Amino acid sequence: MYRFLLTPRWLGSTVLSIAAIVVCVWLGTWQLSRFEAAAGVSHPQHHTQASTPARPAAASPLEALLPGPTAQLTTGALGREVTATGTYDAAHQLLVPNRTVNGKQGYYVLTPLRTAAGPAVSVVRGWAEGNPGTPPPAPTGQVTVTGRLQADETADTSGAVAGGLPDGQLGMISPATLVNLLPYPTYDGWVAADTVPAGLTAVPTTQPDGGNGLTARAFQNLGYTLQWFAFAGFVGFMWFRLARREAEAAQDRALGLTPSWTDPVLD
């Protein structure tokens, strides 16, 4: 009854269906790995030694937590002390208005730090009260910055401005908003510098309203994961459904029965 599966038409359809399922499953698995990275999911391991109280993590090189500009900041890395070495790009310095520190309104001073690897890290050198003005100049030459990793800002982050700002100002700190302003890629997230110049205040480690800025991204990746697995299941279901229909039609023809309907897919 299923001998038609060996015909060239069905062999080709079967190969294409299997290929589509494999691709969908691979993409779903890849999205699942991105969800785990964004959510900071770690797989449990068995230890034979007794656990000891956690100690504050020492400053780590930025590249150890973010190997490249495509790496995503995880919840485990959020707020971690990092060091980054490079050269400040003062020509592309940006002011981020409508930011509150210690209950006062002001603005961040963001200066991209070009690393030796090529990408830049967004360094907030400090906060100043009032409307955007003229901040202290960025140091020249190679510098090493120590600061805390912060999550990308989002549209619902308190103080974030979607647009309509003058040149030299930025509404939200994220690679998506910087891509058209900088001629080079940037790392995910940003660094709040610990040591700031005179006239600026160090930005405290804070979490944007509504979460740490990673939850929405993590669940977006989870949604894509389910979507790709659903596509894989749909392809398999349609192949089985069409094969079953053709088998039933072949059986009816063998019994001399004429179907009262015509399936355009099988014609």
PDB file of C-alpha atoms in Angstrom:
ATOM      1  CA  MET A   1       0.000   0.000   0.000  1.00  0.00           C
ATOM      2  CA  TYR A   2       2.940   2.302   0.626  1.00  0.00           C
ATOM      3  CA  ARG A   3       4.970   1.287  -2.407  1.00  0.00           C
ATOM      4  CA  PHE A   4       4.422   4.772  -3.833  1.00  0.00           C
ATOM      5  CA  LEU A   5       6.966   6.012  -1.265  1.00  0.00           C
ATOM      6  CA  LEU A   6       9.660   4.501  -3.489  1.00  0.00           C
ATOM      7  CA  THR A   7       8.654   6.612  -6.494  1.00  0.00           C
ATOM      8  CA  PRO A   8      11.001   9.481  -7.458  1.00  0.00           C
ATOM      9  CA  ARG A   9       8.401  12.090  -6.478  1.00  0.00           C
ATOM     10  CA  TRP A  10       7.974  10.728  -2.972  1.00  0.00           C
ATOM     11  CA  LEU A  11      11.651   9.952  -2.481  1.00  0.00           C
ATOM     12  CA  GLY A  12      12.418  13.582  -3.267  1.00  0.00           C
ATOM     13  CA  SER A  13       9.647  14.807  -0.935  1.00  0.00           C
ATOM     14  CA  THR A  14      10.902  12.559   1.859  1.00  0.00           C
ATOM     15  CA  VAL A  15      14.486  13.778   1.518  1.00  0.00           C
ATOM     16  CA  LEU A  16      13.358  17.417   1.541  1.00  0.00           C
ATOM     17  CA  SER A  17      11.148  16.823   4.578  1.00  0.00           C
ATOM     18  CA  ILE A  18      13.956  15.148   6.518  1.00  0.00           C
ATOM     19  CA  ALA A  19      16.347  17.968   5.599  1.00  0.00           C
ATOM     20  CA  ALA A  20      13.800  20.583   6.723  1.00  0.00           C
ATOM     21  CA  ILE A  21      13.262  18.779  10.047  1.00  0.00           C
ATOM     22  CA  VAL A  22      17.018  18.518  10.669  1.00  0.00           C
ATOM     23  CA  VAL A  23      17.508  22.234   9.957  1.00  0.00           C
ATOM     24  CA  CYS A  24      14.584  23.234  12.206  1.00  0.00           C
ATOM     25  CA  VAL A  25      15.825  21.040  15.061  1.00  0.00           C
ATOM     26  CA  TRP A  26      19.359  22.429  14.682  1.00  0.00           C
ATOM     27  CA  LEU A  27      18.078  26.025  14.744  1.00  0.00           C
ATOM     28  CA  GLY A  28      15.878  25.235  17.725  1.00  0.00           C
ATOM     29  CA  THR A  29      18.832  23.744  19.603  1.00  0.00           C
ATOM     30  CA  TRP A  30      20.954  26.786  18.753  1.00  0.00           C
ATOM     31  CA  GLN A  31      18.256  29.165  20.008  1.00  0.00           C
ATOM     32  CA  LEU A  32      17.962  27.077  23.174  1.00  0.00           C
ATOM     33  CA  SER A  33      21.690  27.536  23.823  1.00  0.00           C
ATOM     34  CA  ARG A  34      21.270  31.304  23.384  1.00  0.00           C
ATOM     35  CA  PHE A  35      18.337  31.242  25.834  1.00  0.00           C
ATOM     36  CA  GLU A  36      20.483  29.453  28.410  1.00  0.00           C
ATOM     37  CA  ALA A  37      23.312  31.944  27.868  1.00  0.00           C
ATOM     38  CA  ALA A  38      21.022  34.978  28.222  1.00  0.00           C
ATOM     39  CA  ALA A  39      19.258  33.512  31.258  1.00  0.00           C
ATOM     40  CA  GLY A  40      22.511  32.455  32.908  1.00  0.00           C
ATOM     41  CA  VAL A  41      21.410  28.819  33.088  1.00  0.00           C
ATOM     42  CA  SER A  42      24.139  26.496  34.278  1.00  0.00           C
ATOM     43  CA  HIS A  43      24.056  22.721  34.326  1.00  0.00           C
ATOM     44  CA  PRO A  44      24.450  21.213  37.793  1.00  0.00           C
ATOM     45  CA  GLN A  45      27.635  19.320  38.557  1.00  0.00           C
ATOM     46  CA  HIS A  46      28.348  16.893  41.375  1.00  0.00           C
ATOM     47  CA  HIS A  47      31.064  17.898  43.812  1.00  0.00           C
ATOM     48  CA  THR A  48      32.651  15.740  46.471  1.00  0.00           C
ATOM     49  CA  GLN A  49      34.074  18.627  48.470  1.00  0.00           C
ATOM     50  CA  ALA A  50      32.004  20.603  50.940  1.00  0.00           C
ATOM     51  CA  SER A  51      30.805  23.964  49.745  1.00  0.00           C
ATOM     52  CA  THR A  52      32.435  27.111  51.086  1.00  0.00           C
ATOM     53  CA  PRO A  53      30.933  30.587  51.441  1.00  0.00           C
ATOM     54  CA  ALA A  54      31.058  32.570  48.215  1.00  0.00           C
ATOM     55  CA  ARG A  55      33.581  35.365  48.024  1.00  0.00           C
ATOM     56  CA  PRO A  56      33.281  38.515  45.938  1.00  0.00           C
ATOM     57  CA  ALA A  57      34.699  37.839  42.499  1.00  0.00           C
ATOM     58  CA  ALA A  58      37.879  39.709  41.612  1.00  0.00           C
ATOM     59  CA  ALA A  59      37.968  41.904  38.528  1.00  0.00           C
ATOM     60  CA  SER A  60      38.070  39.811  35.365  1.00  0.00           C
ATOM     61  CA  PRO A  61      39.253  40.806  31.896  1.00  0.00           C
ATOM     62  CA  LEU A  62      36.278  41.862  29.799  1.00  0.00           C
ATOM     63  CA  GLU A  63      37.164  39.275  27.151  1.00  0.00           C
ATOM     64  CA  ALA A  64      36.803  36.500  29.741  1.00  0.00           C
ATOM     65  CA  LEU A  65      33.099  37.265  30.165  1.00  0.00           C
ATOM     66  CA  LEU A  66      32.396  38.547  26.649  1.00  0.00           C
ATOM     67  CA  PRO A  67      34.666  36.734  24.149  1.00  0.00           C
ATOM     68  CA  GLY A  68      33.506  38.944  21.277  1.00  0.00           C
ATOM     69  CA  PRO A  69      30.923  41.481  20.091  1.00  0.00           C
ATOM     70  CA  THR A  70      28.427  38.708  19.304  1.00  0.00           C
ATOM     71  CA  ALA A  71      28.601  37.223  22.819  1.00  0.00           C
ATOM     72  CA  GLN A  72      25.628  37.993  25.049  1.00  0.00           C
ATOM     73  CA  LEU A  73      25.848  39.288  28.586  1.00  0.00           C
ATOM     74  CA  THR A  74      24.494  36.710  31.036  1.00  0.00           C
ATOM     75  CA  THR A  75      22.806  37.242  34.376  1.00  0.00           C
ATOM     76  CA  GLY A  76      25.848  35.694  36.047  1.00  0.00           C
ATOM     77  CA  ALA A  77      28.082  38.383  34.536  1.00  0.00           C
ATOM     78  CA  LEU A  78      25.758  41.259  35.374  1.00  0.00           C
ATOM     79  CA  GLY A  79      27.378  43.552  37.922  1.00  0.00           C
ATOM     80  CA  ARG A  80      30.734  41.741  37.729  1.00  0.00           C
ATOM     81  CA  GLU A  81      33.895  43.773  38.119  1.00  0.00           C
ATOM     82  CA  VAL A  82      35.844  43.815  34.855  1.00  0.00           C
ATOM     83  CA  THR A  83      38.914  45.461  33.384  1.00  0.00           C
ATOM     84  CA  ALA A  84      39.249  46.658  29.806  1.00  0.00           C
ATOM     85  CA  THR A  85      42.329  48.090  28.124  1.00  0.00           C
ATOM     86  CA  GLY A  86      42.220  50.305  25.082  1.00  0.00           C
ATOM     87  CA  THR A  87      42.023  53.864  23.802  1.00  0.00           C
ATOM     88  CA  TYR A  88      39.115  56.230  24.360  1.00  0.00           C
ATOM     89  CA  ASP A  89      37.408  57.452  21.167  1.00  0.00           C
ATOM     90  CA  ALA A  90      36.656  61.010  22.275  1.00  0.00           C
ATOM     91  CA  ALA A  91      35.409  61.915  18.794  1.00  0.00           C
ATOM     92  CA  HIS A  92      32.402  59.647  19.322  1.00  0.00           C
ATOM     93  CA  GLN A  93      31.676  60.535  22.950  1.00  0.00           C
ATOM     94  CA  LEU A  94      27.937  60.606  23.722  1.00  0.00           C
ATOM     95  CA  LEU A  95      25.816  62.104  26.477  1.00  0.00           C
ATOM     96  CA  VAL A  96      22.882  60.075  27.792  1.00  0.00           C
ATOM     97  CA  PRO A  97      20.279  62.448  29.285  1.00  0.00           C
ATOM     98  CA  ASN A  98      17.443  61.898  31.748  1.00  0.00           C
ATOM     99  CA  ARG A  99      19.362  59.621  34.117  1.00  0.00           C
ATOM    100  CA  THR A 100      18.780  59.703  37.869  1.00  0.00           C
ATOM    101  CA  VAL A 101      21.476  59.132  40.478  1.00  0.00           C
ATOM    102  CA  ASN A 102      20.847  59.627  44.207  1.00  0.00           C
ATOM    103  CA  GLY A 103      17.420  61.058  43.411  1.00  0.00           C
ATOM    104  CA  LYS A 104      18.813  63.811  41.187  1.00  0.00           C
ATOM    105  CA  GLN A 105      18.337  64.227  37.444  1.00  0.00           C
ATOM    106  CA  GLY A 106      21.343  64.380  35.161  1.00  0.00           C
ATOM    107  CA  TYR A 107      23.146  62.601  32.346  1.00  0.00           C
ATOM    108  CA  TYR A 108      25.714  59.883  31.718  1.00  0.00           C
ATOM    109  CA  VAL A 109      28.972  60.524  29.889  1.00  0.00           C
ATOM    110  CA  LEU A 110      29.585  57.571  27.565  1.00  0.00           C
ATOM    111  CA  THR A 111      32.913  57.255  25.791  1.00  0.00           C
ATOM    112  CA  PRO A 112      33.657  54.189  23.609  1.00  0.00           C
ATOM    113  CA  LEU A 113      36.864  52.422  24.564  1.00  0.00           C
ATOM    114  CA  ARG A 114      38.544  50.842  21.516  1.00  0.00           C
ATOM    115  CA  THR A 115      40.190  47.591  22.550  1.00  0.00           C
ATOM    116  CA  ALA A 116      43.161  45.948  20.890  1.00  0.00           C
ATOM    117  CA  ALA A 117      40.825  43.214  19.607  1.00  0.00           C
ATOM    118  CA  GLY A 118      38.935  45.786  17.522  1.00  0.00           C
ATOM    119  CA  PRO A 119      35.465  46.065  19.116  1.00  0.00           C
ATOM    120  CA  ALA A 120      34.730  48.847  21.564  1.00  0.00           C
ATOM    121  CA  VAL A 121      33.194  48.682  25.000  1.00  0.00           C
ATOM    122  CA  SER A 122      30.758  51.411  26.018  1.00  0.00           C
ATOM    123  CA  VAL A 123      32.243  52.997  29.129  1.00  0.00           C
ATOM    124  CA  VAL A 124      30.117  55.358  31.196  1.00  0.00           C
ATOM    125  CA  ARG A 125      32.842  57.524  32.718  1.00  0.00           C
ATOM    126  CA  GLY A 126      30.390  59.026  35.186  1.00  0.00           C
ATOM    127  CA  TRP A 127      27.220  61.027  35.806  1.00  0.00           C
ATOM    128  CA  ALA A 128      26.705  64.782  36.030  1.00  0.00           C
ATOM    129  CA  GLU A 129      23.733  66.637  37.441  1.00  0.00           C
ATOM    130  CA  GLY A 130      21.568  68.880  35.278  1.00  0.00           C
ATOM    131  CA  ASN A 131      21.176  69.123  31.530  1.00  0.00           C
ATOM    132  CA  PRO A 132      23.853  67.791  29.176  1.00  0.00           C
ATOM    133  CA  GLY A 133      26.814  70.137  29.169  1.00  0.00           C
ATOM    134  CA  THR A 134      30.538  69.917  28.547  1.00  0.00           C
ATOM    135  CA  PRO A 135      31.990  66.933  30.419  1.00  0.00           C
ATOM    136  CA  PRO A 136      35.637  66.502  31.383  1.00  0.00           C
ATOM    137  CA  PRO A 137      37.763  65.374  28.427  1.00  0.00           C
ATOM    138  CA  ALA A 138      38.578  61.698  28.084  1.00  0.00           C
ATOM    139  CA  PRO A 139      42.157  60.589  28.803  1.00  0.00           C
ATOM    140  CA  THR A 140      44.388  60.125  25.781  1.00  0.00           C
ATOM    141  CA  GLY A 141      46.603  57.175  25.013  1.00  0.00           C
ATOM    142  CA  GLN A 142      46.137  53.628  26.237  1.00  0.00           C
ATOM    143  CA  VAL A 143      44.230  53.257  29.493  1.00  0.00           C
ATOM    144  CA  THR A 144      42.923  50.402  31.612  1.00  0.00           C
ATOM    145  CA  VAL A 145      39.393  50.879  32.930  1.00  0.00           C
ATOM    146  CA  THR A 146      37.939  49.009  35.890  1.00  0.00           C
ATOM    147  CA  GLY A 147      34.186  48.975  36.276  1.00  0.00           C
ATOM    148  CA  ARG A 148      30.982  46.956  36.601  1.00  0.00           C
ATOM    149  CA  LEU A 149      29.164  45.264  33.730  1.00  0.00           C
ATOM    150  CA  GLN A 150      25.668  46.617  33.175  1.00  0.00           C
ATOM    151  CA  ALA A 151      22.811  45.259  31.038  1.00  0.00           C
ATOM    152  CA  ASP A 152      21.699  46.939  27.830  1.00  0.00           C
ATOM    153  CA  GLU A 153      18.988  49.515  28.347  1.00  0.00           C
ATOM    154  CA  THR A 154      15.582  48.905  26.775  1.00  0.00           C
ATOM    155  CA  ALA A 155      12.655  51.054  25.680  1.00  0.00           C
ATOM    156  CA  ASP A 156      10.901  50.496  29.023  1.00  0.00           C
ATOM    157  CA  THR A 157      13.981  51.346  31.064  1.00  0.00           C
ATOM    158  CA  SER A 158      13.402  54.306  33.348  1.00  0.00           C
ATOM    159  CA  GLY A 159      14.769  57.452  31.718  1.00  0.00           C
ATOM    160  CA  ALA A 160      15.331  55.878  28.305  1.00  0.00           C
ATOM    161  CA  VAL A 161      14.431  58.111  25.373  1.00  0.00           C
ATOM    162  CA  ALA A 162      13.428  56.498  22.083  1.00  0.00           C
ATOM    163  CA  GLY A 163      14.583  59.308  19.819  1.00  0.00           C
ATOM    164  CA  GLY A 164      14.377  62.986  18.910  1.00  0.00           C
ATOM    165  CA  LEU A 165      17.633  63.891  20.640  1.00  0.00           C
ATOM    166  CA  PRO A 166      20.261  66.367  19.404  1.00  0.00           C
ATOM    167  CA  ASP A 167      23.471  65.152  17.817  1.00  0.00           C
ATOM    168  CA  GLY A 168      25.903  63.855  20.378  1.00  0.00           C
ATOM    169  CA  GLN A 169      23.183  62.483  22.665  1.00  0.00           C
ATOM    170  CA  LEU A 170      21.952  58.919  23.080  1.00  0.00           C
ATOM    171  CA  GLY A 171      18.580  57.761  24.333  1.00  0.00           C
ATOM    172  CA  MET A 172      19.415  54.159  25.252  1.00  0.00           C
ATOM    173  CA  ILE A 173      22.697  52.346  25.787  1.00  0.00           C
ATOM    174  CA  SER A 174      22.725  49.213  23.667  1.00  0.00           C
ATOM    175  CA  PRO A 175      24.567  47.882  20.599  1.00  0.00           C
ATOM    176  CA  ALA A 176      21.354  48.339  18.599  1.00  0.00           C
ATOM    177  CA  THR A 177      21.305  52.099  19.204  1.00  0.00           C
ATOM    178  CA  LEU A 178      25.061  52.469  18.740  1.00  0.00           C
ATOM    179  CA  VAL A 179      25.353  50.541  15.470  1.00  0.00           C
ATOM    180  CA  ASN A 180      24.515  53.595  13.344  1.00  0.00           C
ATOM    181  CA  LEU A 181      26.576  55.993  15.465  1.00  0.00           C
ATOM    182  CA  LEU A 182      29.885  54.162  15.681  1.00  0.00           C
ATOM    183  CA  PRO A 183      32.040  52.893  12.785  1.00  0.00           C
ATOM    184  CA  TYR A 184      32.959  49.711  14.679  1.00  0.00           C
ATOM    185  CA  PRO A 185      31.144  46.956  16.608  1.00  0.00           C
ATOM    186  CA  THR A 186      30.589  47.142  20.364  1.00  0.00           C
ATOM    187  CA  TYR A 187      30.415  44.574  23.114  1.00  0.00           C
ATOM    188  CA  ASP A 188      27.076  43.675  24.650  1.00  0.00           C
ATOM    189  CA  GLY A 189      26.147  45.711  27.704  1.00  0.00           C
ATOM    190  CA  TRP A 190      28.258  48.563  29.064  1.00  0.00           C
ATOM    191  CA  VAL A 191      30.719  49.294  31.850  1.00  0.00           C
ATOM    192  CA  ALA A 192      30.154  51.771  34.682  1.00  0.00           C
ATOM    193  CA  ALA A 193      33.644  53.043  35.550  1.00  0.00           C
ATOM    194  CA  ASP A 194      34.696  52.860  39.198  1.00  0.00           C
ATOM    195  CA  THR A 195      37.128  55.775  38.985  1.00  0.00           C
ATOM    196  CA  VAL A 196      35.666  58.957  37.509  1.00  0.00           C
ATOM    197  CA  PRO A 197      37.180  62.365  36.720  1.00  0.00           C
ATOM    198  CA  ALA A 198      36.519  65.458  38.801  1.00  0.00           C
ATOM    199  CA  GLY A 199      33.039  66.855  38.176  1.00  0.00           C
ATOM    200  CA  LEU A 200      31.462  63.437  37.589  1.00  0.00           C
ATOM    201  CA  THR A 201      29.875  60.912  39.952  1.00  0.00           C
ATOM    202  CA  ALA A 202      30.360  57.168  39.660  1.00  0.00           C
ATOM    203  CA  VAL A 203      27.233  55.422  38.384  1.00  0.00           C
ATOM    204  CA  PRO A 204      25.982  52.825  40.880  1.00  0.00           C
ATOM    205  CA  THR A 205      25.226  49.283  39.815  1.00  0.00           C
ATOM    206  CA  THR A 206      21.513  49.270  39.179  1.00  0.00           C
ATOM    207  CA  GLN A 207      18.959  47.113  37.434  1.00  0.00           C
ATOM    208  CA  PRO A 208      16.575  48.766  34.972  1.00  0.00           C
ATOM    209  CA  ASP A 209      12.899  48.850  35.903  1.00  0.00           C
ATOM    210  CA  GLY A 210      11.112  45.632  35.077  1.00  0.00           C
ATOM    211  CA  GLY A 211      14.152  43.353  35.400  1.00  0.00           C
ATOM    212  CA  ASN A 212      17.808  43.189  34.617  1.00  0.00           C
ATOM    213  CA  GLY A 213      17.456  43.806  30.891  1.00  0.00           C
ATOM    214  CA  LEU A 214      18.168  40.163  30.069  1.00  0.00           C
ATOM    215  CA  THR A 215      14.807  38.548  30.837  1.00  0.00           C
ATOM    216  CA  ALA A 216      13.050  39.813  27.706  1.00  0.00           C
ATOM    217  CA  ARG A 217      15.919  38.697  25.492  1.00  0.00           C
ATOM    218  CA  ALA A 218      16.067  35.268  27.154  1.00  0.00           C
ATOM    219  CA  PHE A 219      12.366  34.610  26.651  1.00  0.00           C
ATOM    220  CA  GLN A 220      12.566  35.896  23.089  1.00  0.00           C
ATOM    221  CA  ASN A 221      15.187  33.226  22.402  1.00  0.00           C
ATOM    222  CA  LEU A 222      12.983  30.663  24.151  1.00  0.00           C
ATOM    223  CA  GLY A 223      10.088  31.675  21.901  1.00  0.00           C
ATOM    224  CA  TYR A 224      12.248  31.175  18.815  1.00  0.00           C
ATOM    225  CA  THR A 225      13.286  27.778  20.190  1.00  0.00           C
ATOM    226  CA  LEU A 226       9.685  26.614  20.497  1.00  0.00           C
ATOM    227  CA  GLN A 227       8.906  28.076  17.077  1.00  0.00           C
ATOM    228  CA  TRP A 228      11.632  26.079  15.315  1.00  0.00           C
ATOM    229  CA  PHE A 229      10.677  22.850  17.080  1.00  0.00           C
ATOM    230  CA  ALA A 230       7.039  23.482  16.111  1.00  0.00           C
ATOM    231  CA  PHE A 231       8.100  23.923  12.480  1.00  0.00           C
ATOM    232  CA  ALA A 232       9.922  20.593  12.638  1.00  0.00           C
ATOM    233  CA  GLY A 233       6.842  18.874  14.032  1.00  0.00           C
ATOM    234  CA  PHE A 234       4.605  20.510  11.421  1.00  0.00           C
ATOM    235  CA  VAL A 235       6.795  19.288   8.539  1.00  0.00           C
ATOM    236  CA  GLY A 236       6.701  15.733   9.910  1.00  0.00           C
ATOM    237  CA  PHE A 237       2.947  15.899  10.452  1.00  0.00           C
ATOM    238  CA  MET A 238       2.260  17.153   6.901  1.00  0.00           C
ATOM    239  CA  TRP A 239       4.475  14.448   5.371  1.00  0.00           C
ATOM    240  CA  PHE A 240       2.631  11.758   7.323  1.00  0.00           C
ATOM    241  CA  ARG A 241      -0.786  13.238   6.498  1.00  0.00           C
ATOM    242  CA  LEU A 242      -0.115  13.421   2.761  1.00  0.00           C
ATOM    243  CA  ALA A 243       1.390   9.914   2.708  1.00  0.00           C
ATOM    244  CA  ARG A 244      -1.640   8.550   4.547  1.00  0.00           C
ATOM    245  CA  ARG A 245      -4.014  10.256   2.122  1.00  0.00           C
ATOM    246  CA  GLU A 246      -2.237   8.900  -0.911  1.00  0.00           C
ATOM    247  CA  ALA A 247      -2.195   5.393   0.590  1.00  0.00           C
ATOM    248  CA  GLU A 248      -5.933   5.577   1.199  1.00  0.00           C
ATOM    249  CA  ALA A 249      -6.519   6.856  -2.325  1.00  0.00           C
ATOM    250  CA  ALA A 250      -4.413   4.003  -3.763  1.00  0.00           C
ATOM    251  CA  GLN A 251      -6.427   1.476  -1.739  1.00  0.00           C
ATOM    252  CA  ASP A 252      -9.706   2.938  -2.987  1.00  0.00           C
ATOM    253  CA  ARG A 253      -8.519   2.727  -6.582  1.00  0.00           C
ATOM    254  CA  ALA A 254      -7.509  -0.912  -6.054  1.00  0.00           C
ATOM    255  CA  LEU A 255     -11.045  -1.628  -4.808  1.00  0.00           C
ATOM    256  CA  GLY A 256     -12.564   0.203  -7.759  1.00  0.00           C
ATOM    257  CA  LEU A 257     -13.868   3.025  -5.613  1.00  0.00           C
ATOM    258  CA  THR A 258     -13.877   6.562  -6.963  1.00  0.00           C
ATOM    259  CA  PRO A 259     -13.291   9.292  -4.344  1.00  0.00           C
ATOM    260  CA  SER A 260     -15.946  11.985  -4.187  1.00  0.00           C
ATOM    261  CA  TRP A 261     -13.282  14.656  -3.734  1.00  0.00           C
ATOM    262  CA  THR A 262     -10.099  15.652  -5.461  1.00  0.00           C
ATOM    263  CA  ASP A 263      -7.025  16.618  -3.493  1.00  0.00           C
ATOM    264  CA  PRO A 264      -5.147  19.264  -5.498  1.00  0.00           C
ATOM    265  CA  VAL A 265      -1.943  18.339  -3.687  1.00  0.00           C
ATOM    266  CA  LEU A 266      -2.068  14.787  -4.991  1.00  0.00           C
ATOM    267  CA  ASP A 267      -3.128  15.626  -8.549  1.00  0.00           C
TER     268      ASP A 267
END
